[in-house]
Amino acid sequence: MPVIPLKGVYLPNESTLTPEDFYDTKLYRKRHIIERIFGRLKENKRIAMRFDKLDCTCLSFIALALTKAYYLFC
């Protein structure tokens, strides 16, 4: 939807708006899953503080933490 509404477009009154008009529930559910994954990753101090010097070791530890979270919670 454009920032400036087009001429002749119906803009509902605030009293007629429902919570479904503000956000897409399916998209919000997917976002919630992603936020939980990041929260589980940050439980590991090594990932949250980024102690590793090399990118490859950091990425491998992230993969290990994701594998651990998958087997524990799924």
mmCIF file with all atom_site columns, C-alpha atoms in Angstrom, residues 37-69:
data_model
loop_
_atom_site.group_PDB
_atom_site.id
_atom_site.type_symbol
_atom_site.label_atom_id
_atom_site.label_alt_id
_atom_site.label_comp_id
_atom_site.label_asym_id
_atom_site.label_entity_id
_atom_site.label_seq_id
_atom_site.pdbx_PDB_ins_code
_atom_site.Cartn_x
_atom_site.Cartn_y
_atom_site.Cartn_z
_atom_site.occupancy
_atom_site.B_iso_or_equiv
_atom_site.pdbx_formal_charge
_atom_site.auth_seq_id
_atom_site.auth_comp_id
_atom_site.auth_asym_id
_atom_site.auth_atom_id
_atom_site.pdbx_PDB_model_num
ATOM 1  C CA . ILE A 1 37 ? 15.170 -19.477 17.445 1.00 0.00 ? 37 ILE A CA 1
ATOM 2  C CA . PHE A 1 38 ? 17.317 -16.386 18.035 1.00 0.00 ? 38 PHE A CA 1
ATOM 3  C CA . GLY A 1 39 ? 16.459 -16.513 21.744 1.00 0.00 ? 39 GLY A CA 1
ATOM 4  C CA . ARG A 1 40 ? 17.594 -20.125 21.959 1.00 0.00 ? 40 ARG A CA 1
ATOM 5  C CA . LEU A 1 41 ? 20.804 -19.303 20.125 1.00 0.00 ? 41 LEU A CA 1
ATOM 6  C CA . LYS A 1 42 ? 21.580 -16.472 22.540 1.00 0.00 ? 42 LYS A CA 1
ATOM 7  C CA . GLU A 1 43 ? 21.324 -18.871 25.480 1.00 0.00 ? 43 GLU A CA 1
ATOM 8  C CA . ASN A 1 44 ? 24.792 -20.032 24.447 1.00 0.00 ? 44 ASN A CA 1
ATOM 9  C CA . LYS A 1 45 ? 27.289 -17.531 25.799 1.00 0.00 ? 45 LYS A CA 1
ATOM 10 C CA . ARG A 1 46 ? 29.801 -18.386 23.108 1.00 0.00 ? 46 ARG A CA 1
ATOM 11 C CA . ILE A 1 47 ? 27.378 -17.275 20.382 1.00 0.00 ? 47 ILE A CA 1
ATOM 12 C CA . ALA A 1 48 ? 25.988 -14.253 22.237 1.00 0.00 ? 48 ALA A CA 1
ATOM 13 C CA . MET A 1 49 ? 29.428 -12.824 23.047 1.00 0.00 ? 49 MET A CA 1
ATOM 14 C CA . ARG A 1 50 ? 31.121 -14.023 19.826 1.00 0.00 ? 50 ARG A CA 1
ATOM 15 C CA . PHE A 1 51 ? 34.336 -15.310 21.416 1.00 0.00 ? 51 PHE A CA 1
ATOM 16 C CA . ASP A 1 52 ? 35.523 -17.007 18.224 1.00 0.00 ? 52 ASP A CA 1
ATOM 17 C CA . LYS A 1 53 ? 38.002 -15.134 16.065 1.00 0.00 ? 53 LYS A CA 1
ATOM 18 C CA . LEU A 1 54 ? 37.259 -16.907 12.797 1.00 0.00 ? 54 LEU A CA 1
ATOM 19 C CA . ASP A 1 55 ? 33.921 -16.774 11.014 1.00 0.00 ? 55 ASP A CA 1
ATOM 20 C CA . CYS A 1 56 ? 34.028 -20.462 10.143 1.00 0.00 ? 56 CYS A CA 1
ATOM 21 C CA . THR A 1 57 ? 34.310 -21.518 13.800 1.00 0.00 ? 57 THR A CA 1
ATOM 22 C CA . CYS A 1 58 ? 31.506 -19.183 14.815 1.00 0.00 ? 58 CYS A CA 1
ATOM 23 C CA . LEU A 1 59 ? 29.229 -20.467 12.048 1.00 0.00 ? 59 LEU A CA 1
ATOM 24 C CA . SER A 1 60 ? 30.020 -24.066 12.911 1.00 0.00 ? 60 SER A CA 1
ATOM 25 C CA . PHE A 1 61 ? 29.109 -23.459 16.554 1.00 0.00 ? 61 PHE A CA 1
ATOM 26 C CA . ILE A 1 62 ? 25.848 -21.805 15.455 1.00 0.00 ? 62 ILE A CA 1
ATOM 27 C CA . ALA A 1 63 ? 25.077 -24.900 13.373 1.00 0.00 ? 63 ALA A CA 1
ATOM 28 C CA . LEU A 1 64 ? 25.850 -27.091 16.382 1.00 0.00 ? 64 LEU A CA 1
ATOM 29 C CA . ALA A 1 65 ? 23.590 -25.009 18.636 1.00 0.00 ? 65 ALA A CA 1
ATOM 30 C CA . LEU A 1 66 ? 20.751 -25.124 16.086 1.00 0.00 ? 66 LEU A CA 1
ATOM 31 C CA . THR A 1 67 ? 21.095 -28.894 15.835 1.00 0.00 ? 67 THR A CA 1
ATOM 32 C CA . LYS A 1 68 ? 20.973 -29.187 19.623 1.00 0.00 ? 68 LYS A CA 1
ATOM 33 C CA . ALA A 1 69 ? 17.891 -26.939 19.815 1.00 0.00 ? 69 ALA A CA 1
#
